[in-house]
Each structure stands twice: as structure tokens, then as C-alpha cells.
Coordinates of C-alpha atoms (C1' of nucleotides) in Angstrom, one line a residue:
Chain A
X23 CA 113.6 90.4 71.1
X24 CA 116.0 92.5 73.1
X25 CA 119.7 91.8 73.5
X26 CA 121.2 91.9 77.0
X27 CA 124.9 92.0 77.7
X28 CA 125.3 91.4 81.4
X29 CA 128.6 91.4 83.4
X30 CA 129.3 90.7 87.0
X31 CA 132.3 92.3 88.7
X32 CA 135.1 89.9 88.3
X33 CA 136.3 88.2 91.5
X34 CA 139.9 88.5 92.5
X35 CA 141.9 85.3 92.2
X36 CA 143.5 85.1 95.6
X37 CA 141.1 82.7 97.3
X38 CA 137.5 81.7 97.7
X39 CA 135.0 84.5 98.0
X40 CA 132.6 84.9 100.9
X41 CA 128.8 85.3 100.7
X42 CA 129.1 89.1 100.8
X43 CA 131.1 89.0 97.6
X44 CA 128.6 86.7 96.0
X45 CA 125.5 88.7 96.8
X46 CA 127.1 91.9 95.7
X47 CA 127.6 91.0 92.1
X48 CA 127.5 87.5 90.7
X49 CA 124.3 86.4 92.2
X50 CA 122.1 89.4 91.3
X51 CA 123.6 89.4 87.8
X52 CA 122.7 85.7 87.5
X53 CA 119.1 86.5 88.6
X54 CA 118.8 89.1 85.9
X55 CA 120.4 87.0 83.3
X56 CA 118.1 84.1 84.0
X57 CA 115.1 86.3 84.0
X58 CA 115.9 87.9 80.7
X59 CA 116.5 84.5 79.1
X60 CA 113.2 83.3 80.4
X61 CA 111.5 86.3 78.8
X62 CA 113.0 85.0 75.5
X63 CA 115.6 87.7 75.1
X64 CA 119.1 87.1 73.8
X65 CA 121.6 87.2 76.7
X66 CA 125.3 87.2 76.9
X67 CA 126.3 86.8 80.6
X68 CA 130.0 87.1 81.3
X69 CA 132.3 86.8 84.3
X70 CA 135.9 86.0 84.8
X71 CA 138.7 85.9 87.4
X72 CA 140.8 89.0 88.0
X73 CA 144.3 87.5 88.2
X74 CA 146.9 90.2 88.2
X75 CA 148.5 92.3 90.8
X76 CA 150.7 92.0 93.9
X77 CA 148.1 90.1 96.1
X78 CA 148.0 87.3 93.5
X79 CA 151.8 87.1 93.5
X80 CA 151.9 87.0 97.3
X81 CA 149.1 84.4 97.5
X82 CA 151.0 82.2 95.0
X83 CA 154.2 82.6 97.0
X84 CA 152.4 81.6 100.2
X85 CA 151.0 78.5 98.4
X86 CA 154.5 77.7 97.2
X87 CA 153.5 77.8 93.5
X88 CA 154.5 79.7 90.4
X89 CA 151.9 82.5 90.1
X90 CA 150.6 81.3 86.7
X91 CA 150.0 77.8 88.1
X92 CA 148.4 79.2 91.2
X93 CA 146.0 81.3 89.1
X94 CA 145.1 78.4 86.8
X95 CA 144.2 76.3 89.8
X96 CA 142.3 79.0 91.6
X97 CA 140.4 79.7 88.5
X98 CA 139.3 76.1 88.3
X99 CA 138.3 76.2 92.0
X100 CA 136.3 79.4 91.5
X101 CA 134.7 78.1 88.4
X102 CA 133.6 74.9 90.1
X103 CA 132.1 76.9 93.0
X104 CA 130.3 79.2 90.6
X105 CA 128.8 76.2 89.0
X106 CA 127.7 74.9 92.4
X107 CA 125.8 78.1 92.9
X108 CA 124.3 77.7 89.5
X109 CA 125.7 80.9 88.2
X110 CA 124.8 80.7 84.6
X111 CA 127.7 82.5 82.9
X112 CA 127.9 82.0 79.2
X113 CA 131.6 82.1 79.8
X114 CA 133.8 82.4 82.9
X115 CA 137.1 83.8 81.6
X116 CA 140.4 84.8 82.9
X117 CA 141.9 88.3 82.8
X118 CA 145.3 86.7 82.2
X119 CA 144.3 85.2 78.9
X120 CA 145.9 86.2 75.6
X121 CA 142.8 87.9 74.4
X122 CA 143.0 90.4 77.3
X123 CA 146.7 90.9 76.7
X124 CA 146.1 91.9 73.1
X125 CA 143.1 94.1 73.9
X126 CA 144.7 95.9 76.9
X127 CA 147.8 96.7 74.8
X128 CA 145.6 97.9 72.0
X129 CA 143.7 100.2 74.3
X130 CA 146.9 101.6 75.7
X131 CA 148.1 102.4 72.2
X132 CA 144.9 104.1 71.3
X133 CA 144.9 106.2 74.4
X134 CA 148.5 107.1 73.9
X135 CA 147.7 108.2 70.3
X136 CA 144.8 110.3 71.7
X137 CA 147.2 112.1 74.1
X138 CA 145.5 110.5 77.1
X139 CA 148.5 108.7 78.5
X140 CA 151.3 110.5 80.1
X141 CA 154.7 109.2 81.1
X142 CA 155.6 110.2 84.7
X143 CA 158.9 109.7 86.5
X144 CA 158.5 109.2 90.2
X145 CA 160.1 107.8 93.3
X146 CA 159.0 104.5 94.8
X147 CA 160.4 102.3 97.5
X148 CA 162.5 99.4 96.2
X149 CA 163.3 96.3 98.3
X150 CA 166.6 94.6 97.4
X151 CA 165.7 91.5 99.4
X152 CA 162.4 91.1 97.6
X153 CA 163.7 92.2 94.3
X154 CA 160.8 94.4 93.7
X155 CA 159.2 97.8 94.2
X156 CA 156.8 97.7 97.1
X157 CA 153.3 99.2 97.1
X158 CA 152.9 101.5 100.0
X159 CA 150.7 99.1 102.0
X160 CA 153.5 96.5 102.0
X161 CA 155.9 98.7 103.8
X162 CA 155.6 99.1 107.6
X163 CA 157.5 101.0 110.2
X164 CA 157.2 103.3 113.1
X165 CA 154.7 106.1 112.8
X166 CA 156.5 109.5 113.0
X167 CA 153.3 111.0 114.4
X168 CA 152.3 108.7 117.2
X169 CA 155.1 106.2 117.5
X170 CA 152.9 103.2 116.6
X171 CA 155.4 100.5 115.4
X172 CA 153.2 98.9 112.7
X173 CA 152.2 101.8 110.7
X174 CA 151.7 101.1 107.0
X175 CA 153.3 103.1 104.3
X176 CA 150.0 104.6 103.2
X177 CA 148.4 105.3 106.6
X178 CA 148.9 104.7 110.3
X179 CA 146.3 102.3 111.6
X180 CA 146.7 103.7 115.1
X181 CA 146.5 107.4 114.6
X182 CA 145.0 107.3 111.1
X183 CA 147.4 109.9 109.8
X184 CA 148.1 109.7 106.1
X185 CA 151.7 108.8 105.5
X186 CA 154.3 108.5 102.8
X187 CA 156.6 105.5 103.0
X188 CA 159.6 107.8 103.3
X189 CA 158.1 109.2 106.5
X190 CA 158.3 105.9 108.4
X191 CA 161.0 105.3 110.9
X192 CA 162.8 102.0 110.4
X193 CA 160.7 101.0 107.4
X194 CA 160.7 97.4 106.4
X195 CA 159.1 95.1 103.8
X196 CA 156.1 93.2 105.1
X197 CA 156.8 90.6 102.6
X198 CA 160.3 89.6 103.6
X199 CA 160.8 91.8 106.7
X200 CA 163.9 93.3 105.1
X201 CA 165.0 96.8 106.0
X202 CA 167.2 97.0 102.9
X203 CA 165.0 99.6 101.1
X204 CA 165.7 102.6 99.0
X205 CA 163.8 105.2 97.1
X206 CA 164.3 104.6 93.4
X207 CA 163.3 106.4 90.3
X208 CA 160.8 104.6 88.1
X209 CA 158.7 105.6 85.2
X210 CA 155.0 105.0 84.9
X211 CA 152.1 105.6 82.6
X212 CA 149.2 107.7 83.9
X213 CA 145.7 107.7 82.4
X214 CA 144.7 111.4 82.0
X215 CA 141.2 111.0 83.4
X216 CA 141.3 114.7 84.4
X217 CA 141.2 115.7 80.7
X218 CA 138.0 113.7 80.3
X219 CA 136.3 114.9 83.5
X220 CA 133.7 117.1 81.9
X221 CA 132.8 114.4 79.4
X222 CA 132.5 111.8 82.2
X223 CA 130.5 114.1 84.4
X224 CA 127.9 115.0 81.8
X225 CA 127.6 111.2 81.0
X226 CA 127.0 110.5 84.7
X227 CA 124.6 113.4 84.9
X228 CA 122.6 111.9 82.1
X229 CA 122.1 108.7 84.0
X230 CA 119.1 109.8 86.1
X231 CA 117.7 106.3 86.5
X232 CA 120.8 104.8 88.0
X233 CA 120.9 103.8 91.7
X234 CA 121.9 106.8 93.8
X235 CA 124.6 104.6 95.3
X236 CA 126.2 104.4 91.8
X237 CA 126.0 108.1 90.9
X238 CA 126.9 109.4 94.3
X239 CA 130.1 107.5 94.4
X240 CA 131.0 108.6 90.9
X241 CA 130.2 112.2 91.8
X242 CA 132.3 112.0 94.9
X243 CA 135.3 111.0 92.9
X244 CA 134.6 113.6 90.2
X245 CA 134.5 116.4 92.8
X246 CA 136.6 115.1 95.7
X247 CA 139.6 117.3 96.5
X248 CA 141.0 118.8 93.3
X249 CA 138.6 116.8 91.2
X250 CA 139.1 113.7 89.2
X251 CA 142.8 112.7 89.4
X252 CA 144.9 111.0 86.8
X253 CA 145.6 107.4 87.6
X254 CA 148.8 105.3 87.3
X255 CA 148.1 102.4 85.0
X256 CA 151.4 100.6 85.2
X257 CA 153.4 98.8 87.9
X258 CA 156.8 97.4 88.5
X259 CA 155.8 93.7 88.7
X260 CA 156.4 90.5 86.8
X261 CA 152.9 89.1 86.8
X262 CA 150.6 91.0 84.5
X263 CA 150.2 92.3 81.0
X264 CA 153.5 93.6 79.6
X265 CA 153.4 97.3 78.8
X266 CA 153.3 97.5 75.1
X267 CA 151.9 100.0 72.6
X268 CA 149.7 97.7 70.7
X269 CA 152.1 95.3 68.8
X270 CA 155.1 97.5 69.5
X271 CA 157.5 97.9 72.3
X272 CA 157.1 100.9 74.6
X273 CA 160.5 102.5 75.0
X274 CA 161.4 103.0 78.6
X275 CA 158.7 100.7 79.9
X276 CA 160.5 97.4 79.6
X277 CA 159.8 95.0 82.4
X278 CA 156.7 96.8 83.5
X279 CA 153.1 95.6 83.4
X280 CA 149.8 97.3 83.3
X281 CA 148.1 97.9 86.6
X282 CA 145.4 95.3 87.5
X283 CA 142.7 97.9 87.6
X284 CA 143.5 99.0 84.0
X285 CA 143.3 95.5 82.5
X286 CA 140.5 94.0 84.7
X287 CA 137.5 95.8 83.2
X288 CA 138.9 95.3 79.7
X289 CA 138.5 91.6 80.4
X290 CA 134.8 92.2 80.1
X291 CA 135.4 92.6 76.4
X292 CA 138.2 90.1 76.1
X293 CA 135.9 87.6 77.9
X294 CA 133.5 87.8 74.9
X295 CA 136.4 87.0 72.6
X296 CA 137.3 84.0 74.9
X297 CA 133.7 82.9 74.6
X298 CA 134.0 82.7 70.9
X299 CA 137.5 81.1 71.0
X300 CA 136.0 78.5 73.4
X301 CA 133.5 77.6 70.6
X302 CA 130.5 78.9 72.5
X303 CA 129.7 81.8 70.2
X304 CA 130.6 83.0 66.8
X305 CA 130.7 86.8 66.9
X306 CA 131.9 88.8 69.9
X307 CA 132.0 92.2 68.3
X308 CA 128.3 91.9 67.7
X309 CA 128.1 92.5 71.5
X310 CA 130.8 95.0 72.0
X311 CA 131.2 97.2 68.9
X312 CA 128.3 99.5 68.0
X313 CA 129.6 99.7 64.5
X314 CA 129.4 95.9 64.2
X315 CA 126.0 95.1 65.5
X316 CA 126.0 96.1 69.1
X317 CA 124.0 99.2 68.7
X318 CA 120.9 97.6 70.0
X319 CA 122.5 95.9 72.9
X320 CA 121.6 96.9 76.4
X321 CA 124.6 96.5 78.7
X322 CA 124.1 96.1 82.5
X323 CA 126.9 95.8 85.0
X324 CA 126.6 94.4 88.6
X325 CA 129.0 95.2 91.4
X326 CA 129.6 96.0 95.0
X327 CA 130.1 99.7 95.9
X328 CA 133.9 99.3 96.2
X329 CA 134.0 98.7 92.5
X330 CA 131.9 101.7 91.4
X331 CA 134.7 104.3 90.8
X332 CA 136.4 102.1 88.3
X333 CA 133.3 101.2 86.4
X334 CA 131.9 104.7 86.3
X335 CA 135.1 106.6 85.6
X336 CA 138.3 104.7 84.8
X337 CA 136.8 102.0 82.5
X338 CA 134.6 104.5 80.6
X339 CA 137.6 106.8 80.3
X340 CA 139.5 103.9 78.8
X341 CA 136.9 102.9 76.1
X342 CA 135.6 106.4 75.4
X343 CA 139.2 107.7 75.2
X344 CA 140.1 105.1 72.6
X345 CA 137.9 107.0 70.1
X346 CA 136.6 103.7 68.9
X347 CA 132.9 102.7 68.9
X348 CA 132.9 100.4 71.9
X349 CA 129.6 99.6 73.7
X350 CA 129.4 101.7 76.9
X351 CA 127.5 100.5 79.9
X352 CA 123.8 101.5 80.0
X353 CA 123.0 100.6 83.6
X354 CA 125.1 100.0 86.7
X355 CA 123.4 98.1 89.5
X356 CA 125.5 98.5 92.6
X357 CA 125.2 97.0 96.1
X358 CA 126.2 97.8 99.6
X359 CA 127.9 95.4 101.9
X360 CA 126.5 92.3 103.6
X361 CA 127.7 92.1 107.2
X362 CA 128.0 89.0 109.2
X363 CA 126.5 88.7 112.7
X364 CA 127.2 92.2 113.8
X365 CA 130.5 92.7 112.1
X366 CA 132.1 92.4 108.6
X367 CA 132.8 89.4 106.6
X368 CA 136.5 89.2 106.6
X369 CA 138.6 87.2 104.1
X370 CA 141.8 87.8 105.9
X371 CA 140.4 86.8 109.3
X372 CA 138.2 84.1 108.0
X373 CA 135.1 85.6 109.5
X374 CA 131.8 84.6 108.0
X375 CA 130.8 81.9 105.5
X376 CA 132.7 81.3 102.3
X377 CA 131.2 80.0 99.1
X378 CA 132.6 76.5 99.3
X379 CA 131.6 76.2 103.0
X380 CA 128.1 77.3 102.2
X381 CA 127.7 74.6 99.6
X382 CA 128.9 72.0 102.0
X383 CA 126.1 72.9 104.4
X384 CA 123.1 73.3 102.2
X385 CA 122.2 73.2 98.5
X386 CA 122.6 76.5 96.6
X387 CA 118.9 77.3 96.4
X388 CA 118.8 77.9 100.1
X389 CA 121.6 80.5 99.9
X390 CA 120.4 82.0 96.7
X391 CA 117.0 82.6 98.2
X392 CA 118.2 84.1 101.4
X393 CA 120.9 86.2 99.9
X394 CA 118.8 87.6 97.1
X395 CA 115.8 88.3 99.3
X396 CA 118.1 90.2 101.7
X397 CA 120.3 91.8 99.0
X398 CA 122.0 95.0 100.4
X399 CA 120.4 97.4 97.9
X400 CA 119.5 100.5 99.9
X401 CA 122.0 100.1 102.7
X402 CA 124.4 97.6 104.2
X403 CA 122.5 94.5 105.4
X404 CA 123.2 91.8 107.8
X405 CA 123.4 88.0 107.8
X406 CA 122.5 86.3 111.0
X407 CA 122.0 82.6 111.4
X408 CA 118.6 83.0 113.1
X409 CA 117.4 85.1 110.2
X410 CA 118.7 82.7 107.7
X411 CA 117.0 79.8 109.5
X412 CA 113.7 81.4 109.8
X413 CA 113.6 82.8 106.3
X414 CA 114.6 79.6 104.6
X415 CA 112.4 77.4 106.8
X416 CA 109.4 79.6 106.4
X417 CA 109.6 80.8 102.8
X418 CA 111.0 77.8 101.1
X419 CA 110.0 74.8 103.2
X420 CA 106.6 76.0 104.6
X421 CA 105.2 78.3 102.0
X422 CA 106.5 76.9 98.7
X423 CA 107.7 73.4 99.4
X424 CA 104.7 72.5 101.5
X425 CA 102.3 73.9 98.9
X426 CA 103.7 71.6 96.2
X427 CA 103.6 68.8 98.6
X428 CA 100.0 69.2 99.8
X429 CA 98.7 69.6 96.3
X430 CA 100.4 66.7 94.7
X431 CA 99.8 64.3 97.6
X432 CA 96.2 65.2 97.9
X433 CA 95.7 64.6 94.2
X434 CA 97.5 61.3 94.4
X435 CA 95.4 60.0 97.2
X436 CA 92.1 61.0 95.6
X437 CA 92.7 60.9 91.9
X438 CA 96.0 59.2 91.3
X439 CA 99.1 60.7 89.7
X440 CA 97.2 62.2 86.7
X441 CA 95.7 65.6 86.3
X442 CA 92.0 65.0 87.1
X443 CA 89.1 66.1 84.8
X444 CA 85.9 67.9 85.7
X445 CA 84.9 71.0 87.7
X446 CA 84.5 74.5 86.5
X447 CA 85.8 77.9 87.6
X448 CA 83.7 79.8 90.1
X449 CA 84.1 83.2 91.8
X450 CA 87.0 82.0 94.0
X451 CA 89.0 80.9 90.9
X452 CA 88.2 84.2 89.1
X453 CA 89.4 86.2 92.1
X454 CA 92.6 84.1 92.3
X455 CA 93.3 84.7 88.6
X456 CA 92.7 88.4 89.0
X457 CA 95.0 88.6 92.0
X458 CA 97.7 86.5 90.4
X459 CA 97.6 88.5 87.2
X460 CA 98.4 91.7 89.0
X461 CA 101.1 90.1 91.2
X462 CA 102.8 88.5 88.2
X463 CA 102.8 91.8 86.5
X464 CA 104.3 93.5 89.5
X465 CA 106.9 90.7 89.9
X466 CA 108.0 91.1 86.3
X467 CA 108.2 94.9 86.7
X468 CA 110.5 94.5 89.7
X469 CA 112.7 91.9 87.9
X470 CA 112.9 94.3 85.0
X471 CA 114.0 97.1 87.3
X472 CA 116.4 94.9 89.1
X473 CA 114.7 95.6 92.4
X474 CA 115.9 92.4 93.8
X475 CA 114.4 92.5 97.3
X476 CA 111.0 93.7 96.1
X477 CA 110.9 91.0 93.4
X478 CA 111.6 88.3 96.0
X479 CA 108.8 89.7 98.2
X480 CA 106.4 89.6 95.3
X481 CA 107.4 86.1 94.4
X482 CA 106.8 85.0 98.0
X483 CA 103.4 86.7 98.0
X484 CA 102.6 84.7 94.8
X485 CA 103.4 81.5 96.7
X486 CA 101.2 82.5 99.6
X487 CA 98.3 83.1 97.2
X488 CA 98.4 79.4 96.4
X489 CA 98.0 78.5 100.1
X490 CA 95.2 81.0 100.5
X491 CA 93.4 79.6 97.6
X492 CA 93.6 76.0 98.9
X493 CA 92.3 77.2 102.3
X494 CA 89.4 78.9 100.7
X495 CA 88.6 76.3 98.1
X496 CA 89.1 73.4 100.6
X497 CA 89.1 70.5 98.1
X498 CA 89.3 68.0 100.9
X499 CA 85.9 69.1 102.1
X500 CA 84.4 69.6 98.7
X501 CA 85.5 66.1 97.7
X502 CA 83.1 64.5 100.2
X503 CA 80.1 66.0 98.5
X504 CA 81.3 66.7 94.9
X505 CA 84.4 64.9 93.7
X506 CA 84.1 66.5 90.3
X507 CA 84.3 70.0 91.8
X508 CA 87.2 69.0 93.9
X509 CA 89.0 67.7 90.8
X510 CA 88.7 71.2 89.2
X511 CA 90.3 72.7 92.3
X512 CA 93.1 70.2 92.3
X513 CA 93.7 70.7 88.6
X514 CA 94.0 74.4 89.1
X515 CA 96.3 73.9 92.1
X516 CA 98.6 71.6 90.1
X517 CA 98.8 74.3 87.5
X518 CA 99.7 76.8 90.2
X519 CA 102.7 74.6 91.2
X520 CA 103.7 74.5 87.5
X521 CA 103.5 78.2 87.3
X522 CA 105.6 78.6 90.4
X523 CA 108.3 76.5 88.8
X524 CA 108.5 79.0 85.9
X525 CA 108.3 82.2 88.0
X526 CA 110.7 80.9 90.7
X527 CA 113.4 79.6 88.4
X528 CA 115.6 82.8 88.4
X529 CA 115.8 82.7 92.2
X530 CA 115.9 78.9 92.9
X531 CA 116.7 77.1 89.7
X532 CA 117.2 73.7 91.1
X533 CA 113.9 73.5 93.0
X534 CA 112.2 75.1 90.0
X535 CA 113.6 72.4 87.8
X536 CA 112.4 69.6 90.3
X537 CA 108.9 71.0 90.3
X538 CA 108.9 71.3 86.5
X539 CA 110.1 67.7 86.1
X540 CA 107.5 66.4 88.6
X541 CA 104.8 68.3 86.8
X542 CA 106.0 67.0 83.4
X543 CA 106.7 70.6 82.2
X544 CA 108.9 70.6 79.2
X545 CA 110.1 74.1 79.2
X546 CA 110.2 77.0 81.7
X547 CA 109.3 79.8 79.3
X548 CA 107.5 82.8 80.8
X549 CA 103.7 82.7 80.6
X550 CA 102.0 85.1 78.2
X551 CA 99.2 85.6 80.8
X552 CA 98.0 83.9 84.0
X553 CA 94.8 82.3 82.6
X554 CA 96.7 80.5 79.9
X555 CA 99.5 79.6 82.3
X556 CA 96.9 77.9 84.5
X557 CA 95.8 75.7 81.7
X558 CA 99.2 74.4 80.9
X559 CA 98.6 71.0 82.5
X560 CA 95.6 69.4 80.9
X561 CA 93.2 66.7 82.1
X562 CA 94.9 63.3 81.8
X563 CA 98.5 64.6 81.9
X564 CA 100.6 62.6 84.3
X565 CA 102.7 64.0 87.1
X566 CA 104.8 62.7 90.0
X567 CA 104.8 63.6 93.6
X568 CA 108.3 65.1 94.1
X569 CA 110.4 64.5 97.2
X570 CA 110.1 67.3 99.7
X571 CA 111.7 70.2 97.9
X572 CA 113.3 71.8 101.0
X573 CA 114.3 70.5 104.3
X574 CA 114.3 72.6 107.4
X575 CA 117.3 73.9 109.3
X576 CA 117.3 72.6 112.8
X577 CA 118.1 74.4 116.0
X578 CA 121.0 72.1 116.6
X579 CA 122.5 72.8 113.2
X580 CA 122.1 76.4 113.7
X581 CA 124.0 76.4 117.0
X582 CA 126.8 74.3 115.5
X583 CA 127.2 76.5 112.4
X584 CA 127.0 79.7 114.4
X585 CA 130.0 78.6 116.5
X586 CA 131.9 77.1 113.6
X587 CA 132.0 80.2 111.5
X588 CA 132.6 82.8 114.2
X589 CA 136.3 81.8 114.3
X590 CA 139.2 81.7 112.0
X591 CA 139.6 79.9 108.8
X592 CA 143.0 78.7 108.1
Chain B
rG44 C1' 139.8 115.5 110.8
rC45 C1' 137.0 115.7 106.1
rC46 C1' 133.3 113.4 102.9
rU47 C1' 129.2 109.9 101.8
rC48 C1' 125.4 106.6 103.3
rG49 C1' 122.4 104.8 107.2
rG50 C1' 119.7 104.9 112.4
rU51 C1' 111.4 103.3 111.4
rA52 C1' 107.7 97.5 115.6
rG53 C1' 111.9 92.1 119.6
rC54 C1' 114.3 90.8 114.4
rU55 C1' 115.0 91.8 108.8
rC56 C1' 113.3 95.8 106.0
rA57 C1' 109.5 99.2 103.1
rG58 C1' 107.6 104.2 103.2
rC59 C1' 111.0 109.7 102.1
rG60 C1' 105.8 116.5 102.6
rG61 C1' 99.5 115.2 103.4
rU62 C1' 94.1 110.6 105.6
rU63 C1' 94.4 106.5 112.1
rA64 C1' 103.2 104.8 109.9
rG65 C1' 103.4 99.5 106.6
rA66 C1' 105.3 94.1 105.1
rG67 C1' 107.6 89.6 106.5
rU68 C1' 109.1 87.2 110.9
rU69 C1' 108.4 86.6 116.3
rG70 C1' 104.3 86.5 120.4
rA71 C1' 98.9 85.6 121.7
rC72 C1' 94.2 83.8 120.1
rC73 C1' 90.8 81.4 116.5
rG74 C1' 90.0 78.1 112.3
rC75 C1' 91.4 74.0 109.0
rU76 C1' 93.2 68.9 109.0
rC77 C1' 95.0 68.0 102.2
rA78 C1' 100.3 68.9 103.6
rU79 C1' 107.3 69.0 105.6
rA80 C1' 103.0 70.0 113.5
rA81 C1' 102.6 72.5 107.6
rC82 C1' 98.3 76.2 106.0
rG83 C1' 94.5 80.3 106.6
rG84 C1' 92.4 84.2 109.7
rU85 C1' 92.4 87.8 113.9
rU86 C1' 95.4 90.5 117.1
rA87 C1' 99.3 92.5 120.1
rG88 C1' 103.8 95.4 119.3
rG89 C1' 106.6 101.8 117.3
rU90 C1' 107.3 109.6 121.5
rC91 C1' 109.9 106.8 112.9
rG92 C1' 118.3 108.0 116.9
rC93 C1' 118.2 113.0 120.1
rA94 C1' 117.3 118.4 120.1
rG95 C1' 115.8 122.6 117.6
rG96 C1' 113.8 125.0 113.0
rU97 C1' 110.8 125.6 108.2
rU98 C1' 105.5 124.5 107.0
rC99 C1' 98.5 124.8 107.5
rG100 C1' 100.9 119.9 107.9
rA101 C1' 107.5 116.2 108.8
rA102 C1' 109.4 109.6 109.6
rU103 C1' 109.6 112.4 105.0
rC104 C1' 112.8 119.2 104.1
rC105 C1' 116.9 122.3 107.0
rU106 C1' 120.6 122.9 111.2
rG107 C1' 123.2 120.8 115.3
rC108 C1' 124.4 116.6 118.2
rC109 C1' 124.8 111.1 119.3
rC110 C1' 125.5 106.1 117.2
rG111 C1' 126.8 102.6 113.1
rA112 C1' 129.1 101.5 108.3
rG113 C1' 132.1 103.0 104.2
rG114 C1' 135.6 106.3 101.6
rC115 C1' 139.7 109.9 101.8
rA116 C1' 143.0 107.8 95.5
rC117 C1' 148.1 104.4 93.2
rC118 C1' 144.8 99.3 98.1
rA119 C1' 142.5 95.3 95.5

RNA sequence: GCCUCGGUAGCUCAGCGGUUAGAGUUGACCGCUCAUAACGGUUAGGUCGCAGGUUCGAAUCCUGCCCGAGGCACCA
């Protein structure tokens, strides 16, 4: 039995995520976790909310709530929605938890002792009215280059020139609008990633089996410009993890917090500790410390491409630099972006479908199936309502749902709601078993390799095989001459439905569970081989005809939704 | 501007040096009638973004151009 540690990129706290965020990390991670559990492996699947940073503070202010309260509420909201999508986290933690505070401060101390943290005094823009230092993007003014009046402190959106906040004419805070700004001296900690460049590079070079998307982004950062740059890991903010050197104060760093991108990945570890503290587990170090039982763990991370630099460079630099035997990631599965109807999903403009809205339209299986079978693995991919409608109606309702329906209803009308006896396997059945055996093997190989689209294609092909078999075997015709032979065909077909429940569960857990319940299947453990799997339901076992598993999306609904989600979400 | 990735059938995508370029969907036709008018079969549909080059041979490698997306670091 293998041991799989699986983490999904942790979603930021400032609102409900859209379908593009979901398909880029949490959903494929869940697919993999469910598959590995089904194979009988030990799995720890962790996710959390990423709660620190300026955007969280601003979102809380906009909501008129203290930031801690806002984060606690949004965490609950996100947890509930994750549950709605059947994301099977073993724990859904919070980066603001005490475990992460301790651990982040611990790492900072270790890195400082190793000479990998440098104190740097620099100038940053301070806003008196806001009472805070402002990140470059929160300062706007007139571009000295083109005269555009809403140029941001980091870059002018009009002429695209890179800017420094001090370059702006009439700079003001985008938070308060105040022009009462000044450059002030402030001290920050920098993680000396540059020192570890060679070590990180040879580590990346050794990962020849990783997706090119992952390694190419990592290499770009390693070689871009002057090479891997040191990174500031502290900020002048109130909301975050106080800068401390382990248990001790950090002289000169009073009132500062760690930068969100420093503490967020550490939450992957802290989350395991939360999992234990929540009473769900007993030993988190067994998953994270190679000196305490984690040597045989295989660690897989899932994320969108925007998160790759931090997971391939910054976080590894953090845990390797500590000099302690932490588990380092074995495989990083990264995804491109999902676009929406010819443009991008946009959180700020409310363009596209958000997770809560999706669940209000249709059950999670519909979304899970479409999103996973169209996962943006090799390039950006596109959500269109037409495509969603045709895929869901065809694949789920017609191919799978209708198969279960026709088999169970035919049996009920001819033999009652009991698996019928009689009949023997002939050439058609042998061919079916041969075909299915090969397909199930391919399917498992694709799931193992996290080839999400290809796995979904193979699963669909497996469903199609059932319909082909029925067409060839034609029990409705055979029944007229030889009811016994028809019974054999039906018994095999019922077993096919049961097999589909098992194989489909990682993609569409709710429908799989409905089929399993209807078929009287106790557990959904993976079949050793197809022949034995097709004998799971025996003569005389009772079953029920389930309600239609999937309904179809109508043209009217499509038209309405298309219009509804094109606009702006408040 | 620089860098990265992509541009293959109406649509969503696979193939990434070697037989007549594939799948699903859509369209047309045939079959079946157990089933959510569902299923099965046949078939139509492509100068593989454009132009050069390398090669016995290129969708596949190289160069240039066009189009789309993303990144260019203290933004999450």
C-alpha cells in the first residue's frame, strides 16, 4: 500500500472562486485523491484558505468587518461550497491558524540561522490617511511617459511602461484617494533564493517526468534577467503572521508580518497539524518529516500555472534551506487557464460562473464531469454553454444515465427487480470482457499519470462499450425465443452498471453512489480484474431501478444562463 | 519591447519526423425499439495559421511573419 500526500493550491480568502480556479487545482486534486483511495492506498488530501495580505484586508474593509471575522466567515463559505462540489479534503484548514503561525516563525528562524535571510532597508510609499505602506499597485497617478491619468505604481496600463511609484505625477492612494503620501524607510527580510539557485536548478532538472508547463515556468524564473532573484518575505501590514525568529522577537521587525506568499505554502504542512488537532488524525509528522515516517510518502501538488513559481522555487527554497528533513514535493501537476465564452473568467468584473452559482444551477457531478473532461492541461481551454450542454447531455444523460436506465428497466419488466439466473457466456461476452479489460487498464494508467482528459475519454469509452454490447446482444429479441439466454445478458449488463459505479466514482461521486445503492453494492473498491468484477452481482441479488441519474439541459435554460452570466456580478 | 505557450475537421481537442492526419460532438443516411426520441452502424467534413528552409520524407525540426493567451518579479 502506497502513501499519497496530495495538496491543492490554497484558494485566496477574498471571495468565492470561479470555475477556472476550481478546475485548475482543487478538482483534479480531488479526482486523484479519490482514485488513490479507491485503489486502497493511504491518502492525506489537504487544502486550506489563504488568508493573509492586503487584498484580504481591503475585502474585509469593503464588507465593513474586522479582517479576522471576515476571514472566518469566508472560510466557512468556501468550506461549504467545497463540500457542495464533493471535494474530499481530509482537512480544509486556514493559513491564519496558530499552527501556521508557529511553523512559519520556525522556518524563518532556521533560514536566518542558515544565513538565507537578509535584512534590507528600502524606501516604500507610505500613506498617512490610510495609515499604512502601500503596495505599488495600490498607488495611482499620471504616467510620466504617456500622460495616462490612471497609471498604477508598478506599470502603466495605457502605455505598458514599467514604473516606480515615485515616477508618478500626482500620486494617490487607490484605497482612500489620499495624496498625502511620502517615501519612507522601512526594513524588510529577503529570502536569499539566489544562493540556492544551483541547488534548485539541479533539482528541477532531475524532474524529467514533470509537465513541461511546470518545468518551463520554473526555468524561466531561474534564468530570467539576472537569474533567480531574492524575494522579500515581510510586509508592513497588520494582518498576517508577526515576524518573529521562532519563539523570539526579531529586533527591528516589530509590527511587521510575513508576506502572504511566504506563509501560504507552509500552510500545507501546518494543515496536517490542524488535521491532527481537529481529531481527524494522530501523527502529522509521519506525512511531512522524512525522519519520522514520511520517507515512503509520495507527495503530489496541484495548481494553476500562476502558482508554479512559488511551488517550484520559493517553497522548496524555504524547506530545503531550513536544513531539516521535510518532505519535498515529488510531482507538480499544473494547469493552464480556463477561459469563458471567448474571454477570461474575471473575479473583479464578475464574468463567468462562480462556484456557488454553478451549484445553484445543477448538481456538482455535471460540473465535475465537464470541467475534468475539458481540463486545461496542454493549453488554455474554453468554457462555452453550448459545449457544456452537449457534453453533459450526451455523455452523462445519454451514454451513462440511459444505459443504467435501459438495463434496469428491461430487467424489471421481464424478470423483476432481482438479478436473474441462467444463460452462459458466448463469443460476444468474451469479446466484451477482452475489450473492457484493456480499457480499464488504460483508464487506470491515465488516472495514475494524472492525464485527466485522457482518463475521462477512456471512461466515456467504457460507458459506450455497454451500449454497444446491448445492441449486439439484443436481449429484447433473444427473450422472445430464449428467456434463459436473455437472463444471462441482463445479469451481465447489470454487473456492467455496477462496474461503472466503481470506475466513475472519482469523476462523478454522487451518481456513482446512486448507482451503487440501486445495485446493492456495499463498497466501491477497485476491481482486481474485469471478469471477477462482472460477477459481483449474483443470481437472486435484489436491485432497484434508480431515478434517472441525469437530466438534460434544455435550450431555454441555456439561453437564460448564457445571458445571466455574461454580465456583472455585484 | 522582451520572454513563454498555443494556432490541426463547424465546435472541443489528440497526434509532435515515416504507411491514405485521428477522437468526441455536429450534419446526412441506415438499423434497433429495452431505454431519458435514448442506443448501434455507415458516411460527409481538414492546402494541420502564412511564407520560406533542412530532409529520401514535416502537422511534427529550423527561420521569418500574422493571430490568440500568459508572464516580465515584491501582484495575489
